[in-house]
PDB file of C-alpha atoms in Angstrom:
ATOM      1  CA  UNK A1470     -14.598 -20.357  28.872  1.00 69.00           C
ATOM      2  CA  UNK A1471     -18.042 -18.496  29.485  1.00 70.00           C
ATOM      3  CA  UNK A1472     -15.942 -15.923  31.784  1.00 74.00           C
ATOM      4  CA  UNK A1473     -13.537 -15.415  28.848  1.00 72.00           C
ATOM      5  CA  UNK A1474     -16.501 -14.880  27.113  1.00 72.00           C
ATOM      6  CA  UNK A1475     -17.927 -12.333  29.011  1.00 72.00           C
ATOM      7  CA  UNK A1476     -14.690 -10.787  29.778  1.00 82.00           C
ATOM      8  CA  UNK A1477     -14.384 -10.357  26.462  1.00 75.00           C
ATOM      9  CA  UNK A1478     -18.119  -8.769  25.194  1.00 73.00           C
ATOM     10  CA  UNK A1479     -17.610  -6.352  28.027  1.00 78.00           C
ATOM     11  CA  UNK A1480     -14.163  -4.819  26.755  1.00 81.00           C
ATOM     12  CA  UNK A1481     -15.966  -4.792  23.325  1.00 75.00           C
ATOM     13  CA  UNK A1482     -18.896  -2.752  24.278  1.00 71.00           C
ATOM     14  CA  UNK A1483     -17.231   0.095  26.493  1.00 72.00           C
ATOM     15  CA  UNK A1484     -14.542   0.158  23.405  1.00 74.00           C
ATOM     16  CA  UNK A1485     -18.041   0.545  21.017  1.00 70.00           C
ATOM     17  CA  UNK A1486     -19.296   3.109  23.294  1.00 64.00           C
ATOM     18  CA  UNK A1487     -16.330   5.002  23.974  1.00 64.00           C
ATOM     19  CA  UNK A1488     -15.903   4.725  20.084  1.00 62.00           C
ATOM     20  CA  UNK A1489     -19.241   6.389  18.963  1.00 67.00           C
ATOM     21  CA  UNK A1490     -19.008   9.842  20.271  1.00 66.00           C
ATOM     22  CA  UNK A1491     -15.997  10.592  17.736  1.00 68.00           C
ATOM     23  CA  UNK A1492     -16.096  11.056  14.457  1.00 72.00           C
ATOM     24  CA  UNK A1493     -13.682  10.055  11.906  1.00 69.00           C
ATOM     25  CA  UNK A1494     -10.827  12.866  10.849  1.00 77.00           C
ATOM     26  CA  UNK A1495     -10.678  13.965   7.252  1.00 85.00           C
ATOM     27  CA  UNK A1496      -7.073  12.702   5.747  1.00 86.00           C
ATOM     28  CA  UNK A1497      -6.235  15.459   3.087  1.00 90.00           C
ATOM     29  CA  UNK A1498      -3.066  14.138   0.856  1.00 89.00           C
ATOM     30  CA  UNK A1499      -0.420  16.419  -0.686  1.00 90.00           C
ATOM     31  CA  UNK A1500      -0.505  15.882  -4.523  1.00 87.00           C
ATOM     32  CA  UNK A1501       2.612  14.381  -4.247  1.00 83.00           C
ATOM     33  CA  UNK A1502       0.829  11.775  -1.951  1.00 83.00           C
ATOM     34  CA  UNK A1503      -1.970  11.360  -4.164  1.00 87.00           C
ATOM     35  CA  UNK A1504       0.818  10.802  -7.026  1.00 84.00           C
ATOM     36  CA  UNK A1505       2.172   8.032  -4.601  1.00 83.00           C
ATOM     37  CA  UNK A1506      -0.990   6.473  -4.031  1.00 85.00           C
ATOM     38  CA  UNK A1507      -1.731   6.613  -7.669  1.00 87.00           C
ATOM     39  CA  UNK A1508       1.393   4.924  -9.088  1.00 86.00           C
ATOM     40  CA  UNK A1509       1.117   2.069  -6.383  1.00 86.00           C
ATOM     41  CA  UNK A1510      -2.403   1.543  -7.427  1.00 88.00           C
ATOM     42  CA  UNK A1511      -1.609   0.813 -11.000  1.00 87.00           C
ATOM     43  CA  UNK A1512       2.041  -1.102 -10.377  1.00 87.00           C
ATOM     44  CA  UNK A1513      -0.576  -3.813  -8.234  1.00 89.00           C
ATOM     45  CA  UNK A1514      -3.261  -3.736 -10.789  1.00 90.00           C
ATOM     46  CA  UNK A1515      -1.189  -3.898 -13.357  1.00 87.00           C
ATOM     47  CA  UNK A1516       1.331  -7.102 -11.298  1.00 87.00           C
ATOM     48  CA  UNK A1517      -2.372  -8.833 -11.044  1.00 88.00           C
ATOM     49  CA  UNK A1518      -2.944  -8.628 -15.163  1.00 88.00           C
ATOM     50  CA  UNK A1519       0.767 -10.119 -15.209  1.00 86.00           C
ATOM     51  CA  UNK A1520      -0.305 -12.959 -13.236  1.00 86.00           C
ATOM     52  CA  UNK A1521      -3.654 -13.656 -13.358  1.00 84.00           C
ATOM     53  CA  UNK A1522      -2.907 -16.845 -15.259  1.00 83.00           C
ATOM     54  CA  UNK A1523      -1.245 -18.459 -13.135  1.00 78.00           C
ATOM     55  CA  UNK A1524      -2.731 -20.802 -11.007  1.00 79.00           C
ATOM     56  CA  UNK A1525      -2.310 -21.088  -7.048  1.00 75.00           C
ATOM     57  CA  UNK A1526      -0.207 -18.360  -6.126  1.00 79.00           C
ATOM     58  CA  UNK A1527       0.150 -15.523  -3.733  1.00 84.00           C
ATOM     59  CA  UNK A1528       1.006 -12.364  -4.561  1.00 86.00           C
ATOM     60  CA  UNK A1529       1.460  -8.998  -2.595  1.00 89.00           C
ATOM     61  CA  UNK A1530       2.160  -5.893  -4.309  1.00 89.00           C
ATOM     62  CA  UNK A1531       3.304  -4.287  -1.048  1.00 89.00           C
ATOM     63  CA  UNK A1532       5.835  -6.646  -0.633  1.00 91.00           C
ATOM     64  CA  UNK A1533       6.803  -6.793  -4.214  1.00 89.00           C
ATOM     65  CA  UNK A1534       7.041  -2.793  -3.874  1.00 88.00           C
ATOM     66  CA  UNK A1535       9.006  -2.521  -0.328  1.00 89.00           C
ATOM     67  CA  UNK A1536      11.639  -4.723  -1.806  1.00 92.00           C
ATOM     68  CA  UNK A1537      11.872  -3.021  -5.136  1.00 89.00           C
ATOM     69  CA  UNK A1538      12.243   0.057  -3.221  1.00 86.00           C
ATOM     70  CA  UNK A1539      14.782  -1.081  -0.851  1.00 89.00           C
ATOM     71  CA  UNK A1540      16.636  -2.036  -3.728  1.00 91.00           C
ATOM     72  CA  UNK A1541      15.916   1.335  -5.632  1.00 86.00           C
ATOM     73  CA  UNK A1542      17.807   3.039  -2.771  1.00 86.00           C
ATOM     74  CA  UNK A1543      21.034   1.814  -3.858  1.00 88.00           C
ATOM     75  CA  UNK A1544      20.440   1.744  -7.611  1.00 87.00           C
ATOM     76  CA  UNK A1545      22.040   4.284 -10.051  1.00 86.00           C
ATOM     77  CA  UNK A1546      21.678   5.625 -13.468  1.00 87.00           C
ATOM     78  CA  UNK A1547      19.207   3.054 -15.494  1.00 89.00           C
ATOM     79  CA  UNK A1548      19.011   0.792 -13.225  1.00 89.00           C
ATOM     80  CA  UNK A1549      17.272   3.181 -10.770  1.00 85.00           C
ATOM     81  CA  UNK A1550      15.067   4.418 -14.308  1.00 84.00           C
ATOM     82  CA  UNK A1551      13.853   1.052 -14.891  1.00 87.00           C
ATOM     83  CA  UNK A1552      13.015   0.105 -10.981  1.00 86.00           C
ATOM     84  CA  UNK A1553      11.164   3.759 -11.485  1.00 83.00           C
ATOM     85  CA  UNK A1554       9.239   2.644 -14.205  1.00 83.00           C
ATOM     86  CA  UNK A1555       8.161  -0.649 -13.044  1.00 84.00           C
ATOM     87  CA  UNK A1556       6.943   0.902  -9.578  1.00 81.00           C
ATOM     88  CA  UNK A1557       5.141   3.966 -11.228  1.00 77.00           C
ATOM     89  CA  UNK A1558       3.258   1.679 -13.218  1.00 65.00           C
ATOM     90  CA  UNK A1559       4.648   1.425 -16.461  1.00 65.00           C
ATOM     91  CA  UNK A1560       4.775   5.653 -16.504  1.00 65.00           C
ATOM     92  CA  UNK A1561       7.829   6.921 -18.840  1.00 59.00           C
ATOM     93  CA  UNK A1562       8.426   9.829 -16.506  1.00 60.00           C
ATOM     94  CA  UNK A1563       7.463  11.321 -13.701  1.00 61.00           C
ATOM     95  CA  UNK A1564       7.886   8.804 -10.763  1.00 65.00           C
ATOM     96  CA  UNK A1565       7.857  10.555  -7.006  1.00 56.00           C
ATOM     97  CA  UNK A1566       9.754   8.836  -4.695  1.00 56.00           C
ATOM     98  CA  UNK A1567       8.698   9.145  -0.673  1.00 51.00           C
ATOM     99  CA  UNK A1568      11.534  11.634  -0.494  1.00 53.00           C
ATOM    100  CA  UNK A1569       9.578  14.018  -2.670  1.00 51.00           C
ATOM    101  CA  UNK A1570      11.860  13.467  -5.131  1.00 57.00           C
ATOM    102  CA  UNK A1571      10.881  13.524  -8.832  1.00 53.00           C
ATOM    103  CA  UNK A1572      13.283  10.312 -10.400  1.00 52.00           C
ATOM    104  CA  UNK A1573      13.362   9.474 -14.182  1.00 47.00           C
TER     105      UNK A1573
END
């Protein structure tokens, strides 16, 4: 165990030192991105108001949006609108899919 250990502390501190000479890059997001970003942000705040009253429960708003996107994908006409809707946030128009696409 104490060679597990110390096999251990020494991978972490030549990973710490080999870490600090480089700084962090700058991500810069398309507005389309930041319109992504944005719209997932308020479909998981707004799934946690839904649900906040319930009581020992789980919920993931990434999984809740990779399935309702999946299932966007095949979706036409208003079915596809209303999928739009709910993953945008509750926006009328406007949604951006990862395509770049503008839907609804």
């Amino acid at each position: 165990m104490k060679k597990f250990v110390l096999i251990f502390f020494s991978i972490f501190l030549a990973l710490n030192v080999l870490a600090q000479g480089k700084e962090p890059k700058a991500i810069v997001l398309t507005d389309l991105e930041r319109s992504l970003v944005e719209q997932n942000s308020d479909f998981a705040f707004n799934l946690f108001r839904k649900t906040r009253d319930t009581e020992n429960q789980v919920i993931s708003p990434l999984s809740i949006t990779y399935a309702l996107g999946m299932l966007n994908n095949g979706a036409e006409g208003i079915t596809q609108e209303e999928i739009c809707q709910v993953l945008s946030g509750g926006r009328q128009t406007g949604y951006a899919d990862a395509h770049g696409e503008r839907l609804a």
